[in-house]
Amino acid sequence: MGDQHVPESVPPLSGPRETDGASEAGLAYDPQAVEQKWQRLWASEGTYQVDASDPRPKAYVLCMYPYPSGAAHQGHVRNYTFGDLNVRYRTMQGCAVLSPFGFDSFGLPAENAAIKTGIHPREFTDARIEELKQSVVALGAVYDWRREVRSHDPSYIRWGQWIFVRMLEAGLAYQAEAPVNWCPGCQTVLANEQVLADGTCERSGDQVVRRELRQWFLRITEYADELLEGLHQLQWPDRVKTMQRNWIGRSEGVQFALEVVDHPDIELTVFTTRPDTGFGVTYAVVAPEHPLLSALTTTEHRRQVDELLQQVAHLSDIERQSTEGSLDKRGTFTGSYVLNPFNGQPVPVYVADYVLMGYGTGAIMAVPAEDQRDWDFAALKGLDVVRTTQPPEDWEGQAFTGTGVKVNSGFMDGMSVEQAKVAALEWLESKGIGVRKVNYRLRDWLVSRQRYWGCPIPVVHCPSCGTVPVPDDQLPVLAPDDVEFLPTGESPLARHDTFRDTTCPACGGAARRETDTLDTFFDSSWYFLRFCDPQDDRRPFDPALTQRWMPVDQYIGGIEHAVLHLLYARFFTRVLVDLGLAPVEAREPFARLFTQGMIRMDGSKMSKSKGNLVAPSRYFDSVGADALRLFHLAVAPPAEDVDWTDQTDEVIAGWSRWISRVWRLATGQAGSGGTKPNEAEDRRLRHFTHRTIQKVTSDLDRWSYNTAVSALRELANACYHNLGTPDAPSAVALDEAVDALVLLLAPMAPHVAAEAWQVRHGDHVHARPWPVADAQLARDETVTLVVQVNGKVRDRIEVDPTIGQAEAELLAMGSERARAHMGTEPPVKVVVKPPRLVNFVVRPH
RNA sequence: GCCCGGGUGGCGGAACGGCAGACGCGGUGGACUCAAAAUCCAUUGUCCUUGCGGGCGUGCGGGUUCGAGUCCCGCCCCGGGCACCA
C-alpha cells in the first residue's frame, strides 16, 4: 500500500542520552534497555499470537499492508502506532485480537531499481522487507508473525492465480482494447506517474503517446449497484463513502439514437440525464476515439479532424477534462449533421477532446443553454443557443442548470424540469427511439500490467483453442529469474522466449503464454483473507477460519486509498462470496475504517519516490520508540495531516521528558504519598483519577488520541500536585492514581508502561483488564454556571450539577457583575440551560 | 477541470450551537545549585487600564440564532484523489 509523503531532512537531534544499562526503581529511565527487553519478551512468549479456537470474542485489527520501501518512515510509524494502540487496547478489554502483518511486495520501484542497478527485484524486495520488519518491531508494535504474507511469495501467487482462473471461468475477467502510455523512446509502457506534467517520459524525455493494447479487465461495473448499496452499513468516514459514491457515479437517464443526415446506414447513440432539454440540442459531440468518427468525417473536414486526433493522442483524461486554455483548438466540425429527434432539425456533429469514450456512449447531445461547458464551446464555435428552462430574471451570459418552467419545448412547455424529464423519456420510448438507462462513471477494472515484477496472469493463448487458463495443478505460474532488465524494450517477460513460448494446456499445440502481470491492487484485494489461514496449501483460505475472523473490525490506512484499493477489495470479496469461496461474513471486508492523515514537509511538495531521511531509528536510538509514539498520538487528531517542522524534534524531546516524569512517579522518585488519609487532597486526586479513566476510555473509542494523551498529562500533573509537601495526598490515593496512569498508558507507550507496572506489581500490564471508573468518584461536585447578558459572559458561579431551571435563574439574577450590564429595565427574555448557562437578553441602553 | 478535506495565539492543537485557546512546544520569571544541567513551581492571544475591569479576536463577506470556531449561502488560500505510484 501507499508510500506516503515523507520528510526530506531534519536538523540534527541532540545526542543520545547517557544510559546506565538498567532501569530498576531508583534509576533514570533507560528507553533502549527497557524497549529491547520487552520487545524480546513479547516475541519469545508469543503474547500476541492467537488461534481460531480462542474462546474470547474476536477482534480483527489491521493496518493496510505496506509496500516495502525500506526502513519505516514516519507515515508507517503513525499508522502502526494507531494499529498497535487498538490491538493492545482491545486485548486489555478481553478480546482475542487478530493482528497480522504482511507486505505488498510487488510493484514498480523494485523493477525500476532492477533497470537502474541490475539487482533482481526479489533480492531488492526481500532486503527491504527485512529492514521494514526490523523498524516495525523496534516501534514496539506487536503482531502474530506466524501469519506473515508477502505478495511475491509463490504460495500467495499460486492462490491469487487460482482465484483469477475462477473469475475467468465465471465470466468476470475478459480482454479488450484499452489505451496505455507508450514511450516511443523507451519502447515501453509507462505508468501515469512516469509521465511528466508536459506529457513527456520522465526517463527519456520523449513525448508520450496513447496506444491501444489488448488487456485484461475485471467486471467491477456489474457490482456497481451493490457496491453503492453496501456503503450504508459501513462504519466508515463519511468523506470516504462520499468519494466512493461519486466514483461509482450512478446516474439515471435516457439513451437514444440520432439519425445521421445522408447516412441511413449508421446512427449516433447518446446518453443524457436531461432529456427534458431535448429541444435545446443545437449540436452533437463525439469523442476522438468514437468508432463512427471516421464515417462521420467528410472529405473537406478530414484534415482538421486528423490534426485534432494527433493533438489528443498525448493528453491525459485529466488534461482533457480541464477547461484551462482555449477550448477553441480542442474541437472541430466533422462535416456531418444529425437530426434532433424532438424537433426534426439537423444539427452539426463536432469531435472534441472533452468528451471521453470511456463514459456513457462516447457521444453527447449538446445543450449550450443548460450546460456550461456546452455553452463555452458553442460560444467559441458560434453555435445556436436555445433556452428550454426559463432562467430567473437578469440571468444572462451563462448556462442555466437549475430548475424552472420549460419553454421552447413543444409538448413539455409549462412543465417543471422533473415533470419534463418523465415526459421526454416516455415520449422517446413510445417512439421507439430511446430507452431508459442507468449509467455509471465507474469503469471496469483494468488489471493488465506490462511488467515483470507482478503476479503473472495464468493463461495461455492458443491459435486453435483461444484463451485457455492454466490448469490448477500447474499453478503457480512463476516468472523466470534469468531475464534482462533493460532500460529499453518491452516487459522482460515478453522477450523471454522459454517463458513466452509454451504449449496449449488443452490441445498440446504450440501456444503463447500471457506475459502481462496483474495490477498490485489485485494482490491487496484478498491478503486480509489469507491472514486468517496463511499456510493453507489446498485452497486460498479455509472458509471456516475466515468466518471466525472476518470481517476486519478495524482497518487503518491512508486517506489516499479512499477509492481505489478500498473499492477493489470490496468488489473482490463480493465476487469470492458469490463464487462460494468465502463466507458471507467477508462480503463487506472492512466493517470499520479509519483513514489517517499524511505526514507533510514544506507543504508536501516533495516527491514520493524520494527516500525518508527522518528515519524513525534516530528516535529509537535516542529518546526511544515510546516517545515517538506519544508524539504521533499527540501531535494532531489522527485523521489530520501532520507537518514535520523544525520544532518537531523539540516536541518529541518533550515527550521523552514526560516519560521520565511518569517513571519517577511510578518508582517513587518523585516523592511518595502520606501515610494517613488527607481528605481534601485524596478526594481531589481520586476524582481526577476516575474522571481520567472515563475520559481516556471514551477518547480511545472515538479515535481522539491527542486528547486522550492530554488527559494523561493532566493526570500526571495532578499526581505531582503537592507531592513532597505536608499537604500531599495519601499513598493509597496516589497509588490508585499512578496505577491508573500506567494502565491507561499501556496501549500508547507500551514499553515504559510494562516496565513501570512490573516494578510496581511484578506482573504484565498488558495482561491486566482495562480499568473501569467509579462513576460516583468521577462525578463533578460542582459545575460552572455562566451568566451572560446579550450573549456576553459577565459572571461565573459554581453550582450543584443538579440545579433546576428556576434556581439557576434566581442565582444568576443575583449576580452583581451581570446586573451591572443590564440597566434598569427587566430583561426582554431569559434563556436558562441549567446547570451551564443563563443568558439575559436586554434592550441596549 | 471534477470529487473529497482543511484554515483557531509565535508553533502543534482543545472546545455536545453555550466560559475560545485544554494539553504541549517555544518564551519569560522564580526555586534548587558555588555555577550549570536536570528537576520542580508560576506566567504567557491582543489592545486599553496602576488596579478592578473593558474592547477586539477562530481565512474573507453575508445570513440564521437569545447566543456561531461550530449551522446556511457566496468567495479566497492550502492539501488529497482522478482509474498504470501504492
mmCIF file of N, CA, C and O in Angstrom, chain A residues 546-612:
data_model
loop_
_atom_site.group_PDB
_atom_site.id
_atom_site.type_symbol
_atom_site.label_atom_id
_atom_site.label_comp_id
_atom_site.label_asym_id
_atom_site.label_seq_id
_atom_site.Cartn_x
_atom_site.Cartn_y
_atom_site.Cartn_z
ATOM 1 N N THR A 546 -12.003 -18.240 7.989
ATOM 2 C CA THR A 546 -12.324 -16.897 7.517
ATOM 3 C C THR A 546 -13.581 -16.384 8.217
ATOM 4 O O THR A 546 -13.662 -15.223 8.603
ATOM 5 N N GLN A 547 -14.521 -17.305 8.398
ATOM 6 C CA GLN A 547 -15.763 -16.939 9.075
ATOM 7 C C GLN A 547 -15.493 -16.538 10.517
ATOM 8 O O GLN A 547 -16.134 -15.643 11.055
ATOM 9 N N ARG A 548 -14.517 -17.206 11.132
ATOM 10 C CA ARG A 548 -14.183 -16.908 12.524
ATOM 11 C C ARG A 548 -13.659 -15.471 12.665
ATOM 12 O O ARG A 548 -13.990 -14.772 13.608
ATOM 13 N N TRP A 549 -12.839 -15.011 11.710
ATOM 14 C CA TRP A 549 -12.160 -13.725 11.897
ATOM 15 C C TRP A 549 -12.772 -12.557 11.133
ATOM 16 O O TRP A 549 -12.655 -11.408 11.550
ATOM 17 N N MET A 550 -13.386 -12.847 9.993
ATOM 18 C CA MET A 550 -13.898 -11.737 9.173
ATOM 19 C C MET A 550 -15.241 -11.249 9.717
ATOM 20 O O MET A 550 -15.972 -12.024 10.329
ATOM 21 N N PRO A 551 -15.616 -10.008 9.456
ATOM 22 C CA PRO A 551 -14.828 -9.015 8.739
ATOM 23 C C PRO A 551 -13.738 -8.388 9.621
ATOM 24 O O PRO A 551 -13.740 -8.602 10.832
ATOM 25 N N VAL A 552 -12.846 -7.639 8.995
ATOM 26 C CA VAL A 552 -11.872 -6.853 9.736
ATOM 27 C C VAL A 552 -12.671 -5.853 10.581
ATOM 28 O O VAL A 552 -13.505 -5.130 10.053
ATOM 29 N N ASP A 553 -12.440 -5.874 11.894
ATOM 30 C CA ASP A 553 -13.215 -4.981 12.767
ATOM 31 C C ASP A 553 -12.706 -3.553 12.724
ATOM 32 O O ASP A 553 -13.464 -2.610 12.887
ATOM 33 N N GLN A 554 -11.402 -3.419 12.563
ATOM 34 C CA GLN A 554 -10.848 -2.071 12.461
ATOM 35 C C GLN A 554 -9.745 -2.079 11.419
ATOM 36 O O GLN A 554 -8.718 -2.721 11.610
ATOM 37 N N TYR A 555 -9.983 -1.387 10.318
ATOM 38 C CA TYR A 555 -8.994 -1.289 9.243
ATOM 39 C C TYR A 555 -8.416 0.123 9.300
ATOM 40 O O TYR A 555 -9.162 1.099 9.487
ATOM 41 N N ILE A 556 -7.102 0.233 9.173
ATOM 42 C CA ILE A 556 -6.453 1.528 9.336
ATOM 43 C C ILE A 556 -5.477 1.764 8.184
ATOM 44 O O ILE A 556 -4.639 0.911 7.887
ATOM 45 N N GLY A 557 -5.595 2.908 7.548
ATOM 46 C CA GLY A 557 -4.660 3.207 6.459
ATOM 47 C C GLY A 557 -4.803 4.646 6.012
ATOM 48 O O GLY A 557 -5.536 5.425 6.618
ATOM 49 N N GLY A 558 -4.121 4.970 4.958
ATOM 50 C CA GLY A 558 -4.068 6.352 4.483
ATOM 51 C C GLY A 558 -5.318 6.734 3.688
ATOM 52 O O GLY A 558 -5.941 5.897 3.045
ATOM 53 N N ILE A 559 -5.649 8.013 3.753
ATOM 54 C CA ILE A 559 -6.811 8.545 3.036
ATOM 55 C C ILE A 559 -6.624 8.411 1.524
ATOM 56 O O ILE A 559 -7.594 8.359 0.770
ATOM 57 N N GLU A 560 -5.371 8.306 1.075
ATOM 58 C CA GLU A 560 -5.133 8.187 -0.369
ATOM 59 C C GLU A 560 -5.721 6.901 -0.956
ATOM 60 O O GLU A 560 -5.822 6.753 -2.161
ATOM 61 N N HIS A 561 -6.096 5.966 -0.078
ATOM 62 C CA HIS A 561 -6.696 4.725 -0.571
ATOM 63 C C HIS A 561 -8.221 4.758 -0.547
ATOM 64 O O HIS A 561 -8.870 3.731 -0.733
ATOM 65 N N ALA A 562 -8.782 5.944 -0.321
ATOM 66 C CA ALA A 562 -10.229 6.081 -0.142
ATOM 67 C C ALA A 562 -11.028 5.425 -1.262
ATOM 68 O O ALA A 562 -12.077 4.842 -1.016
ATOM 69 N N VAL A 563 -10.570 5.539 -2.474
ATOM 70 C CA VAL A 563 -11.342 4.985 -3.568
ATOM 71 C C VAL A 563 -10.769 3.674 -4.088
ATOM 72 O O VAL A 563 -11.366 2.616 -3.907
ATOM 73 N N LEU A 564 -9.613 3.704 -4.718
ATOM 74 C CA LEU A 564 -9.177 2.532 -5.493
ATOM 75 C C LEU A 564 -9.064 1.253 -4.676
ATOM 76 O O LEU A 564 -9.834 0.327 -4.861
ATOM 77 N N HIS A 565 -8.103 1.186 -3.753
ATOM 78 C CA HIS A 565 -7.908 -0.057 -3.002
ATOM 79 C C HIS A 565 -9.186 -0.471 -2.282
ATOM 80 O O HIS A 565 -9.582 -1.639 -2.316
ATOM 81 N N LEU A 566 -9.810 0.476 -1.620
ATOM 82 C CA LEU A 566 -10.963 0.145 -0.789
ATOM 83 C C LEU A 566 -12.186 -0.237 -1.611
ATOM 84 O O LEU A 566 -13.067 -0.941 -1.126
ATOM 85 N N LEU A 567 -12.249 0.178 -2.845
ATOM 86 C CA LEU A 567 -13.354 -0.219 -3.707
ATOM 87 C C LEU A 567 -13.055 -1.570 -4.366
ATOM 88 O O LEU A 567 -13.910 -2.456 -4.422
ATOM 89 N N TYR A 568 -11.823 -1.735 -4.830
ATOM 90 C CA TYR A 568 -11.443 -3.003 -5.459
ATOM 91 C C TYR A 568 -11.591 -4.167 -4.479
ATOM 92 O O TYR A 568 -12.082 -5.239 -4.834
ATOM 93 N N ALA A 569 -11.148 -3.949 -3.228
ATOM 94 C CA ALA A 569 -11.217 -5.024 -2.231
ATOM 95 C C ALA A 569 -12.679 -5.382 -1.954
ATOM 96 O O ALA A 569 -13.022 -6.560 -1.800
ATOM 97 N N ARG A 570 -13.549 -4.374 -1.887
ATOM 98 C CA ARG A 570 -14.976 -4.641 -1.642
ATOM 99 C C ARG A 570 -15.573 -5.443 -2.796
ATOM 100 O O ARG A 570 -16.397 -6.336 -2.604
ATOM 101 N N PHE A 571 -15.168 -5.107 -4.009
ATOM 102 C CA PHE A 571 -15.623 -5.851 -5.183
ATOM 103 C C PHE A 571 -15.140 -7.296 -5.112
ATOM 104 O O PHE A 571 -15.898 -8.244 -5.296
ATOM 105 N N PHE A 572 -13.871 -7.438 -4.798
ATOM 106 C CA PHE A 572 -13.215 -8.751 -4.788
ATOM 107 C C PHE A 572 -13.895 -9.712 -3.808
ATOM 108 O O PHE A 572 -14.192 -10.855 -4.138
ATOM 109 N N THR A 573 -14.154 -9.226 -2.590
ATOM 110 C CA THR A 573 -14.749 -10.121 -1.593
ATOM 111 C C THR A 573 -16.176 -10.496 -1.978
ATOM 112 O O THR A 573 -16.621 -11.607 -1.724
ATOM 113 N N ARG A 574 -16.895 -9.577 -2.626
ATOM 114 C CA ARG A 574 -18.236 -9.898 -3.100
ATOM 115 C C ARG A 574 -18.189 -11.034 -4.118
ATOM 116 O O ARG A 574 -18.999 -11.961 -4.084
ATOM 117 N N VAL A 575 -17.219 -10.945 -5.015
ATOM 118 C CA VAL A 575 -17.064 -11.998 -6.011
ATOM 119 C C VAL A 575 -16.753 -13.328 -5.318
ATOM 120 O O VAL A 575 -17.355 -14.357 -5.620
ATOM 121 N N LEU A 576 -15.829 -13.294 -4.365
ATOM 122 C CA LEU A 576 -15.452 -14.533 -3.680
ATOM 123 C C LEU A 576 -16.636 -15.148 -2.936
ATOM 124 O O LEU A 576 -16.802 -16.374 -2.916
ATOM 125 N N VAL A 577 -17.466 -14.315 -2.341
ATOM 126 C CA VAL A 577 -18.657 -14.825 -1.663
ATOM 127 C C VAL A 577 -19.618 -15.414 -2.693
ATOM 128 O O VAL A 577 -20.122 -16.526 -2.530
ATOM 129 N N ASP A 578 -19.826 -14.701 -3.788
ATOM 130 C CA ASP A 578 -20.755 -15.183 -4.822
ATOM 131 C C ASP A 578 -20.271 -16.476 -5.466
ATOM 132 O O ASP A 578 -21.078 -17.287 -5.912
ATOM 133 N N LEU A 579 -18.952 -16.665 -5.537
ATOM 134 C CA LEU A 579 -18.416 -17.897 -6.115
ATOM 135 C C LEU A 579 -18.387 -19.021 -5.087
ATOM 136 O O LEU A 579 -17.914 -20.116 -5.368
ATOM 137 N N GLY A 580 -18.844 -18.736 -3.869
ATOM 138 C CA GLY A 580 -18.880 -19.756 -2.831
ATOM 139 C C GLY A 580 -17.536 -20.034 -2.200
ATOM 140 O O GLY A 580 -17.347 -21.046 -1.520
ATOM 141 N N LEU A 581 -16.574 -19.142 -2.399
ATOM 142 C CA LEU A 581 -15.233 -19.386 -1.871
ATOM 143 C C LEU A 581 -15.039 -18.770 -0.489
ATOM 144 O O LEU A 581 -14.199 -19.209 0.283
ATOM 145 N N ALA A 582 -15.815 -17.740 -0.210
ATOM 146 C CA ALA A 582 -15.673 -17.063 1.081
ATOM 147 C C ALA A 582 -17.035 -16.997 1.755
ATOM 148 O O ALA A 582 -18.061 -16.973 1.085
ATOM 149 N N PRO A 583 -17.048 -16.968 3.094
ATOM 150 C CA PRO A 583 -18.315 -16.895 3.822
ATOM 151 C C PRO A 583 -18.918 -15.494 3.713
ATOM 152 O O PRO A 583 -18.212 -14.530 3.431
ATOM 153 N N VAL A 584 -20.220 -15.389 3.949
ATOM 154 C CA VAL A 584 -20.902 -14.102 3.800
ATOM 155 C C VAL A 584 -20.339 -13.036 4.737
ATOM 156 O O VAL A 584 -20.461 -11.849 4.466
ATOM 157 N N GLU A 585 -19.707 -13.477 5.839
ATOM 158 C CA GLU A 585 -19.107 -12.514 6.769
ATOM 159 C C GLU A 585 -18.068 -11.644 6.076
ATOM 160 O O GLU A 585 -17.725 -10.564 6.552
ATOM 161 N N ALA A 586 -17.533 -12.138 4.944
ATOM 162 C CA ALA A 586 -16.473 -11.405 4.257
ATOM 163 C C ALA A 586 -17.013 -10.486 3.164
ATOM 164 O O ALA A 586 -16.245 -9.787 2.517
ATOM 165 N N ARG A 587 -18.335 -10.461 2.998
ATOM 166 C CA ARG A 587 -18.882 -9.683 1.872
ATOM 167 C C ARG A 587 -18.457 -8.222 1.947
ATOM 168 O O ARG A 587 -17.989 -7.660 0.963
ATOM 169 N N GLU A 588 -18.666 -7.602 3.092
ATOM 170 C CA GLU A 588 -18.074 -6.275 3.317
ATOM 171 C C GLU A 588 -16.853 -6.507 4.186
ATOM 172 O O GLU A 588 -16.972 -6.748 5.386
ATOM 173 N N PRO A 589 -15.657 -6.430 3.611
ATOM 174 C CA PRO A 589 -14.474 -6.906 4.337
ATOM 175 C C PRO A 589 -14.040 -6.021 5.498
ATOM 176 O O PRO A 589 -13.421 -6.505 6.432
ATOM 177 N N PHE A 590 -14.366 -4.732 5.440
ATOM 178 C CA PHE A 590 -13.857 -3.815 6.463
ATOM 179 C C PHE A 590 -15.027 -3.107 7.156
ATOM 180 O O PHE A 590 -15.550 -2.119 6.657
ATOM 181 N N ALA A 591 -15.427 -3.651 8.314
ATOM 182 C CA ALA A 591 -16.603 -3.123 8.993
ATOM 183 C C ALA A 591 -16.384 -1.690 9.435
ATOM 184 O O ALA A 591 -17.242 -0.844 9.264
ATOM 185 N N ARG A 592 -15.229 -1.441 10.039
ATOM 186 C CA ARG A 592 -14.905 -0.091 10.487
ATOM 187 C C ARG A 592 -13.605 0.318 9.828
ATOM 188 O O ARG A 592 -12.663 -0.467 9.771
ATOM 189 N N LEU A 593 -13.582 1.538 9.350
ATOM 190 C CA LEU A 593 -12.380 2.033 8.662
ATOM 191 C C LEU A 593 -11.928 3.311 9.329
ATOM 192 O O LEU A 593 -12.746 4.146 9.726
ATOM 193 N N PHE A 594 -10.636 3.442 9.472
ATOM 194 C CA PHE A 594 -10.112 4.742 9.886
ATOM 195 C C PHE A 594 -9.038 5.165 8.900
ATOM 196 O O PHE A 594 -8.129 4.402 8.596
ATOM 197 N N THR A 595 -9.171 6.376 8.373
ATOM 198 C CA THR A 595 -8.160 6.866 7.438
ATOM 199 C C THR A 595 -7.354 7.959 8.124
ATOM 200 O O THR A 595 -7.895 8.973 8.538
ATOM 201 N N GLN A 596 -6.081 7.701 8.248
ATOM 202 C CA GLN A 596 -5.203 8.653 8.928
ATOM 203 C C GLN A 596 -4.719 9.721 7.958
ATOM 204 O O GLN A 596 -4.728 9.528 6.750
ATOM 205 N N GLY A 597 -4.294 10.848 8.526
ATOM 206 C CA GLY A 597 -3.741 11.914 7.704
ATOM 207 C C GLY A 597 -2.324 11.590 7.260
ATOM 208 O O GLY A 597 -1.777 10.547 7.591
ATOM 209 N N MET A 598 -1.758 12.466 6.490
ATOM 210 C CA MET A 598 -0.426 12.224 5.945
ATOM 211 C C MET A 598 0.627 13.086 6.638
ATOM 212 O O MET A 598 0.317 14.085 7.262
ATOM 213 N N ILE A 599 1.862 12.661 6.492
ATOM 214 C CA ILE A 599 2.981 13.454 7.010
ATOM 215 C C ILE A 599 3.454 14.360 5.872
ATOM 216 O O ILE A 599 3.722 13.880 4.774
ATOM 217 N N ARG A 600 3.528 15.633 6.161
ATOM 218 C CA ARG A 600 3.965 16.573 5.133
ATOM 219 C C ARG A 600 5.207 17.311 5.599
ATOM 220 O O ARG A 600 5.456 17.459 6.786
ATOM 221 N N MET A 601 5.967 17.791 4.629
ATOM 222 C CA MET A 601 7.077 18.668 4.967
ATOM 223 C C MET A 601 7.166 19.703 3.869
ATOM 224 O O MET A 601 7.071 19.382 2.694
ATOM 225 N N ASP A 602 7.340 20.947 4.241
ATOM 226 C CA ASP A 602 7.406 22.035 3.279
ATOM 227 C C ASP A 602 6.204 21.992 2.339
ATOM 228 O O ASP A 602 6.353 22.029 1.116
ATOM 229 N N GLY A 603 5.022 21.860 2.897
ATOM 230 C CA GLY A 603 3.811 21.902 2.101
ATOM 231 C C GLY A 603 3.665 20.739 1.151
ATOM 232 O O GLY A 603 2.927 20.820 0.185
ATOM 233 N N SER A 604 4.363 19.626 1.438
ATOM 234 C CA SER A 604 4.157 18.391 0.691
ATOM 235 C C SER A 604 4.588 18.456 -0.758
ATOM 236 O O SER A 604 4.056 17.758 -1.604
ATOM 237 N N LYS A 605 5.543 19.308 -1.059
ATOM 238 C CA LYS A 605 5.924 19.433 -2.459
ATOM 239 C C LYS A 605 6.886 18.341 -2.915
ATOM 240 O O LYS A 605 7.104 18.128 -4.083
ATOM 241 N N MET A 606 7.463 17.676 -1.926
ATOM 242 C CA MET A 606 8.484 16.688 -2.270
ATOM 243 C C MET A 606 7.889 15.471 -2.957
ATOM 244 O O MET A 606 6.740 15.142 -2.784
ATOM 245 N N SER A 607 8.736 14.785 -3.713
ATOM 246 C CA SER A 607 8.231 13.646 -4.464
ATOM 247 C C SER A 607 8.230 12.404 -3.580
ATOM 248 O O SER A 607 9.045 12.247 -2.685
ATOM 249 N N LYS A 608 7.279 11.533 -3.862
ATOM 250 C CA LYS A 608 7.113 10.343 -3.050
ATOM 251 C C LYS A 608 8.261 9.363 -3.235
ATOM 252 O O LYS A 608 8.535 8.544 -2.379
ATOM 253 N N SER A 609 8.890 9.459 -4.396
ATOM 254 C CA SER A 609 9.932 8.475 -4.666
ATOM 255 C C SER A 609 11.207 8.783 -3.884
ATOM 256 O O SER A 609 12.090 7.953 -3.765
ATOM 257 N N LYS A 610 11.276 9.998 -3.330
ATOM 258 C CA LYS A 610 12.453 10.318 -2.517
ATOM 259 C C LYS A 610 12.408 9.525 -1.232
ATOM 260 O O LYS A 610 11.369 9.330 -0.634
ATOM 261 N N GLY A 611 13.573 9.118 -0.758
ATOM 262 C CA GLY A 611 13.624 8.300 0.449
ATOM 263 C C GLY A 611 13.277 9.102 1.677
ATOM 264 O O GLY A 611 13.200 10.316 1.647
ATOM 265 N N ASN A 612 13.055 8.411 2.760
ATOM 266 C CA ASN A 612 12.712 9.079 4.008
ATOM 267 C C ASN A 612 13.975 9.271 4.829
ATOM 268 O O ASN A 612 14.603 8.325 5.254
#
